[in-house]
XYZ file of C-alpha atoms in Angstrom:
479
model
C 198.080 130.014 72.572
C 199.700 130.207 69.142
C 202.328 132.853 68.495
C 201.283 136.182 67.001
C 201.972 136.217 63.211
C 205.040 138.236 62.209
C 203.318 140.199 59.412
C 203.368 143.964 59.861
C 202.410 145.486 56.498
C 199.586 145.161 53.999
C 202.001 144.022 51.291
C 203.302 141.138 53.454
C 199.722 140.160 54.283
C 198.785 139.958 50.589
C 201.912 137.903 49.883
C 200.964 135.438 52.634
C 197.805 134.447 50.743
C 195.403 135.858 53.353
C 191.753 135.884 52.243
C 188.867 137.916 53.636
C 186.436 135.834 55.693
C 183.361 137.001 57.622
C 183.066 136.058 61.290
C 180.051 133.855 60.574
C 182.037 131.932 57.920
C 184.951 131.734 60.345
C 182.731 130.190 63.060
C 181.135 127.851 60.523
C 184.445 126.609 59.054
C 186.026 126.012 62.463
C 182.909 124.198 63.706
C 182.942 121.932 60.636
C 186.604 121.185 61.328
C 185.919 120.316 64.982
C 182.914 118.131 64.129
C 184.958 116.218 61.561
C 187.743 115.700 64.106
C 185.126 114.744 66.741
C 186.448 117.479 69.040
C 184.071 118.610 71.805
C 183.260 122.289 71.318
C 181.268 123.177 74.435
C 183.395 121.615 77.178
C 181.904 121.702 80.677
C 178.282 122.042 79.492
C 176.186 119.138 80.831
C 172.675 118.025 79.933
C 172.529 119.847 76.592
C 174.206 117.147 74.493
C 171.032 116.130 72.636
C 169.006 119.336 72.990
C 170.615 122.793 73.078
C 174.096 122.088 71.676
C 172.893 120.481 68.394
C 170.526 123.425 67.842
C 173.324 125.911 68.563
C 175.589 124.119 66.091
C 172.795 124.183 63.476
C 172.512 127.954 63.959
C 176.284 128.454 63.579
C 176.348 126.303 60.436
C 173.440 128.383 59.105
C 175.357 131.630 59.882
C 172.500 132.904 62.028
C 172.372 135.520 64.743
C 171.163 133.679 67.845
C 168.774 134.265 70.743
C 169.181 131.961 73.762
C 165.861 131.927 75.612
C 165.647 130.434 79.100
C 165.361 130.969 82.832
C 168.270 132.145 84.971
C 171.155 129.807 85.658
C 170.832 127.826 82.407
C 174.349 128.584 81.050
C 173.144 130.975 78.326
C 176.011 133.454 78.667
C 178.514 130.641 79.151
C 177.465 129.071 75.834
C 177.968 132.431 74.113
C 181.426 132.862 75.675
C 182.463 129.376 74.581
C 181.849 130.302 70.956
C 185.221 132.100 71.168
C 186.858 128.677 70.748
C 185.426 128.586 67.194
C 187.265 131.757 66.137
C 190.659 131.815 64.395
C 193.586 132.338 66.773
C 194.551 135.675 65.182
C 193.032 138.035 62.619
C 194.762 141.051 60.980
C 193.396 144.582 61.217
C 194.545 148.000 60.054
C 196.762 149.364 62.817
C 195.068 152.239 64.665
C 191.563 151.371 63.470
C 188.843 151.805 66.111
C 186.635 149.188 64.489
C 189.152 146.438 63.587
C 189.048 147.113 59.834
C 189.999 144.130 57.684
C 193.065 145.295 55.677
C 191.653 143.815 52.456
C 188.090 145.027 53.076
C 188.199 148.299 55.055
C 184.912 149.991 55.957
C 185.920 153.078 57.968
C 187.100 156.345 56.414
C 190.258 156.173 58.576
C 191.323 152.794 57.166
C 190.399 153.613 53.577
C 192.363 156.885 53.602
C 195.364 155.258 55.305
C 195.495 152.439 52.725
C 195.077 154.946 49.869
C 198.020 156.933 51.245
C 200.386 154.130 52.375
C 199.450 151.324 49.975
C 201.375 148.115 50.685
C 203.233 149.862 53.513
C 200.015 150.253 55.529
C 200.807 149.023 59.072
C 198.990 145.855 60.160
C 198.308 144.613 63.689
C 196.774 141.358 64.959
C 193.765 140.684 67.207
C 193.646 137.516 69.334
C 190.376 135.612 69.576
C 190.172 136.204 73.362
C 189.827 139.928 72.569
C 186.981 139.338 70.130
C 184.185 138.936 72.679
C 182.034 141.899 73.745
C 179.217 141.697 76.260
C 176.570 144.208 77.297
C 173.890 143.765 79.942
C 170.691 145.366 78.665
C 169.251 147.804 81.179
C 166.576 150.487 80.721
C 169.217 153.247 80.881
C 171.227 151.962 77.866
C 171.209 154.569 75.080
C 171.727 154.538 71.314
C 174.972 156.436 71.938
C 176.228 153.570 74.163
C 175.550 150.911 71.541
C 175.829 152.669 68.174
C 177.655 155.949 68.774
C 177.162 159.704 68.841
C 178.453 162.967 67.380
C 181.558 164.147 69.254
C 181.463 167.971 69.364
C 185.030 168.188 70.713
C 186.336 166.132 67.793
C 184.346 168.327 65.389
C 185.822 171.490 66.905
C 189.405 170.171 66.913
C 189.206 168.965 63.303
C 187.184 172.038 62.230
C 184.523 169.784 60.668
C 180.736 170.068 60.475
C 178.476 167.632 62.328
C 177.512 166.187 58.924
C 181.025 164.734 58.481
C 181.405 161.062 59.481
C 184.854 161.782 60.950
C 183.246 163.438 63.988
C 181.458 160.252 65.033
C 182.399 158.642 68.340
C 181.714 154.933 67.804
C 179.675 152.958 70.367
C 180.173 149.387 71.532
C 178.708 147.659 68.464
C 180.905 149.300 65.774
C 183.946 148.700 68.032
C 182.939 145.023 68.102
C 183.306 144.728 64.329
C 184.524 141.199 63.414
C 183.736 140.026 66.956
C 181.046 138.158 68.904
C 178.699 140.671 70.534
C 176.393 139.476 73.316
C 173.444 141.469 74.629
C 172.178 139.856 77.845
C 168.520 140.181 78.922
C 167.461 141.678 75.577
C 163.813 142.397 76.593
C 165.099 144.886 79.197
C 166.358 147.074 76.340
C 163.906 149.875 75.572
C 161.917 149.405 72.352
C 163.478 152.463 70.689
C 166.950 151.052 71.381
C 165.966 147.665 69.966
C 164.760 149.465 66.831
C 168.254 150.934 66.372
C 169.576 147.379 65.928
C 167.338 146.616 62.902
C 169.566 148.009 60.177
C 172.778 146.696 61.709
C 171.365 143.176 61.657
C 169.910 143.353 58.168
C 171.274 146.157 55.992
C 174.608 146.946 57.639
C 174.165 150.684 58.024
C 173.918 152.817 61.140
C 172.118 156.077 61.879
C 173.492 158.554 64.387
C 171.402 161.646 65.153
C 169.719 161.340 61.757
C 173.099 161.107 60.012
C 173.218 157.863 58.025
C 176.534 156.045 57.730
C 176.880 153.071 55.408
C 178.959 150.658 57.434
C 178.523 146.930 56.697
C 179.646 145.725 60.131
C 180.663 142.087 60.421
C 179.337 140.876 63.791
C 178.053 137.619 65.245
C 175.201 138.678 67.518
C 174.127 136.470 70.416
C 171.187 137.622 72.525
C 169.977 136.112 75.789
C 166.512 136.525 77.237
C 164.393 135.251 80.108
C 160.796 134.189 79.294
C 159.657 135.995 82.452
C 160.752 139.310 80.943
C 158.243 139.026 78.111
C 155.402 139.687 80.534
C 157.000 141.407 83.522
C 159.560 143.898 82.274
C 159.426 144.172 78.511
C 159.524 142.238 75.261
C 161.562 141.769 72.120
C 159.961 143.936 69.453
C 158.595 141.834 66.605
C 160.726 143.250 63.729
C 163.909 142.608 65.738
C 162.804 139.082 66.627
C 162.150 138.506 62.933
C 165.766 139.429 62.128
C 167.269 136.935 64.616
C 167.928 133.729 62.693
C 167.599 131.104 65.459
C 165.910 131.159 68.852
C 167.123 128.313 71.054
C 165.336 127.245 74.245
C 167.571 126.296 77.178
C 166.461 124.216 80.178
C 167.449 123.004 83.633
C 169.110 119.578 84.203
C 166.598 116.829 83.552
C 167.974 114.329 86.082
C 170.053 114.198 89.266
C 173.078 112.653 87.528
C 173.397 115.644 85.171
C 172.823 118.107 88.016
C 175.642 116.462 90.012
C 177.986 116.762 87.035
C 177.276 120.507 86.806
C 177.778 121.046 90.538
C 181.023 119.055 90.564
C 182.394 120.994 87.573
C 181.351 124.440 88.802
C 182.027 124.222 92.546
C 184.859 126.411 93.775
C 186.452 124.363 96.552
C 189.674 124.680 98.491
C 191.815 121.579 97.960
C 191.971 121.212 101.740
C 188.173 120.839 101.839
C 188.348 117.950 99.373
C 190.974 116.275 101.535
C 189.189 116.975 104.841
C 185.528 116.286 104.011
C 184.096 113.057 102.587
C 180.707 113.469 100.876
C 178.501 110.342 100.586
C 176.862 109.861 97.196
C 173.417 110.022 98.796
C 174.274 113.471 100.218
C 175.082 114.679 96.685
C 171.797 113.217 95.407
C 169.875 114.888 98.222
C 171.490 118.244 97.517
C 170.450 118.137 93.847
C 166.966 116.865 94.705
C 166.420 120.062 96.710
C 166.751 122.024 93.429
C 164.204 119.772 91.726
C 161.820 120.194 94.674
C 162.247 123.991 94.544
C 161.254 124.079 90.860
C 158.016 122.235 91.715
C 157.269 123.966 95.010
C 154.041 125.913 95.515
C 156.035 128.459 97.546
C 158.567 129.237 94.787
C 157.900 131.389 91.716
C 158.245 128.929 88.824
C 158.407 131.758 86.257
C 161.558 133.080 87.878
C 163.205 129.657 87.919
C 165.728 128.152 90.319
C 169.274 128.657 89.106
C 171.831 125.844 89.010
C 173.912 128.246 91.103
C 171.747 127.287 94.092
C 173.067 123.710 94.074
C 176.632 124.907 93.448
C 176.688 127.350 96.374
C 174.764 124.889 98.571
C 177.418 122.217 97.933
C 180.168 124.684 98.825
C 178.328 125.621 102.038
C 177.725 121.953 102.885
C 181.444 121.197 102.773
C 182.251 124.352 104.718
C 179.736 123.371 107.432
C 181.388 119.965 107.816
C 184.869 121.506 107.663
C 184.075 124.029 110.407
C 182.671 121.239 112.588
C 185.873 119.224 112.133
C 187.995 122.268 112.997
C 186.013 122.867 116.196
C 186.359 119.192 117.182
C 190.069 119.209 116.317
C 189.634 116.434 113.731
C 191.707 116.150 110.566
C 188.982 114.429 108.520
C 185.220 114.122 108.690
C 182.155 112.982 106.739
C 179.129 115.045 105.752
C 176.076 114.445 107.975
C 172.458 115.099 107.152
C 172.300 117.504 110.081
C 175.004 119.526 108.244
C 172.325 120.461 105.703
C 171.238 123.231 108.071
C 174.353 125.018 106.736
C 172.980 125.204 103.172
C 169.869 127.218 104.129
C 171.559 130.591 103.353
C 172.316 129.284 99.845
C 168.646 128.460 99.298
C 167.067 131.606 100.752
C 169.135 133.876 98.514
C 168.484 131.916 95.333
C 164.709 131.401 95.208
C 162.009 133.947 94.408
C 158.994 133.254 96.638
C 155.341 133.699 95.729
C 152.995 135.427 98.201
C 152.366 132.232 100.228
C 156.119 131.637 100.485
C 156.726 135.196 101.667
C 154.082 134.668 104.346
C 155.808 131.503 105.601
C 159.288 133.024 105.466
C 162.361 132.119 103.389
C 164.005 129.925 106.053
C 160.833 127.936 106.627
C 160.501 127.349 102.866
C 164.155 126.209 102.699
C 163.525 123.682 105.492
C 160.422 122.400 103.681
C 162.451 121.934 100.473
C 165.070 119.874 102.354
C 162.308 117.758 103.957
C 160.600 117.220 100.592
C 163.894 116.109 99.063
C 164.416 113.621 101.906
C 160.866 112.321 101.436
C 161.305 111.846 97.678
C 164.625 109.985 97.951
C 163.552 107.952 100.990
C 160.887 106.150 98.946
C 163.527 105.167 96.358
C 165.858 103.608 98.968
C 163.451 102.045 101.458
C 159.864 100.693 101.477
C 157.326 103.441 100.899
C 155.349 104.604 103.918
C 151.655 104.852 103.081
C 149.729 107.846 104.405
C 146.732 105.766 105.458
C 147.788 102.558 107.132
C 146.029 100.319 109.653
C 147.701 100.267 113.047
C 147.790 96.456 112.942
C 149.693 96.379 109.610
C 153.282 95.235 109.979
C 155.942 97.448 108.375
C 159.696 97.350 107.915
C 160.004 100.145 110.465
C 158.182 98.604 113.422
C 161.288 97.551 115.363
C 162.922 100.953 114.824
C 159.830 102.815 116.027
C 159.609 100.424 118.967
C 163.183 101.416 119.911
C 162.030 105.012 120.297
C 158.927 103.886 122.239
C 161.117 101.936 124.640
C 163.243 103.084 127.546
C 165.632 104.995 125.231
C 162.892 107.293 124.040
C 164.901 109.886 122.104
C 168.064 110.713 120.174
C 169.830 114.074 120.317
C 172.436 114.951 117.661
C 174.456 118.076 118.463
C 175.644 119.998 115.369
C 179.260 120.206 116.542
C 179.453 116.692 118.007
C 182.710 114.859 117.313
C 182.682 112.042 114.752
C 183.134 109.501 117.539
C 180.186 110.848 119.511
C 178.025 111.014 116.356
C 178.900 107.401 115.420
C 178.183 106.123 118.945
C 174.756 107.778 118.966
C 173.636 106.191 115.686
C 175.323 102.823 116.156
C 173.492 102.170 119.418
C 170.212 101.981 117.439
C 170.445 98.317 116.367
C 167.234 98.299 114.234
C 168.960 100.790 111.892
C 171.618 98.175 111.067
C 168.925 95.542 110.358
C 167.036 97.943 108.055
C 170.145 98.905 106.054
C 171.357 95.293 105.792
C 167.997 94.250 104.349
C 167.241 97.125 101.953
C 170.636 98.722 101.217
C 173.130 95.869 101.728
C 175.646 97.276 99.214
C 176.100 100.571 101.089
C 179.767 101.506 101.480
C 181.041 101.468 105.049
C 181.895 105.192 104.970
C 178.322 106.016 103.833
C 176.487 104.029 106.511
C 176.285 106.714 109.204
C 174.783 109.204 106.736
C 172.265 106.555 105.633
C 171.308 105.854 109.254
C 170.580 109.515 109.909
C 168.768 109.655 106.554
C 166.416 106.875 107.756
C 165.549 108.868 110.878
C 164.837 112.002 108.785
C 162.790 109.865 106.375
C 160.621 108.539 109.195
C 160.260 112.060 110.585
C 159.066 113.609 107.304
C 156.638 110.693 106.956
C 155.236 111.439 110.445
C 156.512 108.205 112.037
C 158.940 110.016 114.334
C 159.068 113.477 115.849
C 161.973 115.674 114.810
C 162.641 119.029 116.398
C 165.316 121.515 115.508
C 166.795 123.387 118.423
C 169.549 125.980 118.572
C 172.534 123.629 118.547
C 171.230 120.402 117.062
C 168.351 118.114 116.162
C 166.188 115.957 118.436
C 164.334 112.729 117.427
C 161.655 111.096 119.581
């Protein structure tokens, strides 16, 4: 953070060579500078490098107000917040001004009268870029007074002024955000009459309060966010307002598992002790992200509502916590994630997906279990030979010896959730056909990942109806 400039009067500001610059020009100039220096602007945003970010930069270069349109959990608000990095470190404003008046281009009566009275001795203060971000969640109860302002009868009485005098106005959030970025989240939820009140601010720069028109060319970078679902379910953006928004940018979910893993890794809030205690195989991370992809395609999940990236983030946190708790119970200092630990992520799934009628009938937990099974089934076919639905009994497969093991005297395998690592390893290592299968089809598997892969094979055979798998209160049973 750069030091606050030591300029305290209008005269000193003029002498410094300061020039008036609108916020849109400020964002544009700083973006040009960063692009030329090849500096990354939107750090920590993954999967948008060739889609959303270029379009957002085009909009900033074009000095447009922006609408980010997409389903929940697509980093819309985060993108808006990161635009702060494109603002100047400090900007001057007339000290005491409610609306951050530019000393060389004042727009409020207060600032104009103060400058007329004090001249070059007018006191100047400085606003840091972190304080130049305003955010408002649009809800049906938001009023024009909240956003634009209202007549303050107490101020009118104290100053002995009529309601027709602009000095009795109490400014709302938008005028107070002059020379700032102003974000309105979930714009369609704003009542139509409130959206109408934004027309003139966006286009003509004047505001109307209780029929009293105030010419006030506010300097604001507007960013709106909206969910496509809202257009049909809860409201819509009125056409004249939509027409005044320069760029509408469509956001999207991660398009592949690699990108999804990057987001989860960056966003997960983990205790350092969890990282040191719990080892997570790469396949477990892939499986976790695949659950999100399965949810977005599931017949039980409302596709219009979307499945937020927060589901994978919270699921990953719960997965590590499940393994950590197991290690604590067993008195072990370190452990590895198991596939049976995925039972611990179910609460992260049930709270993050909106179910359609069929899903509600089945129940949220049942749907979560189906999503995990579907993810196992999808990834299993990419790691091992595909199991055909219709197959002659006489056809030889890569899994015959493993299935024969379960048909033999052994008959079953029982994995207790809180089993120690030693017990867990002994259970899986006694199934010799698992070693043969992994050596043939996944020979490059790291030693620390092999136990997870062995359990993954058993789940894969179960979801493909080659083995029985039953969940009981304290573990899982294969036969």
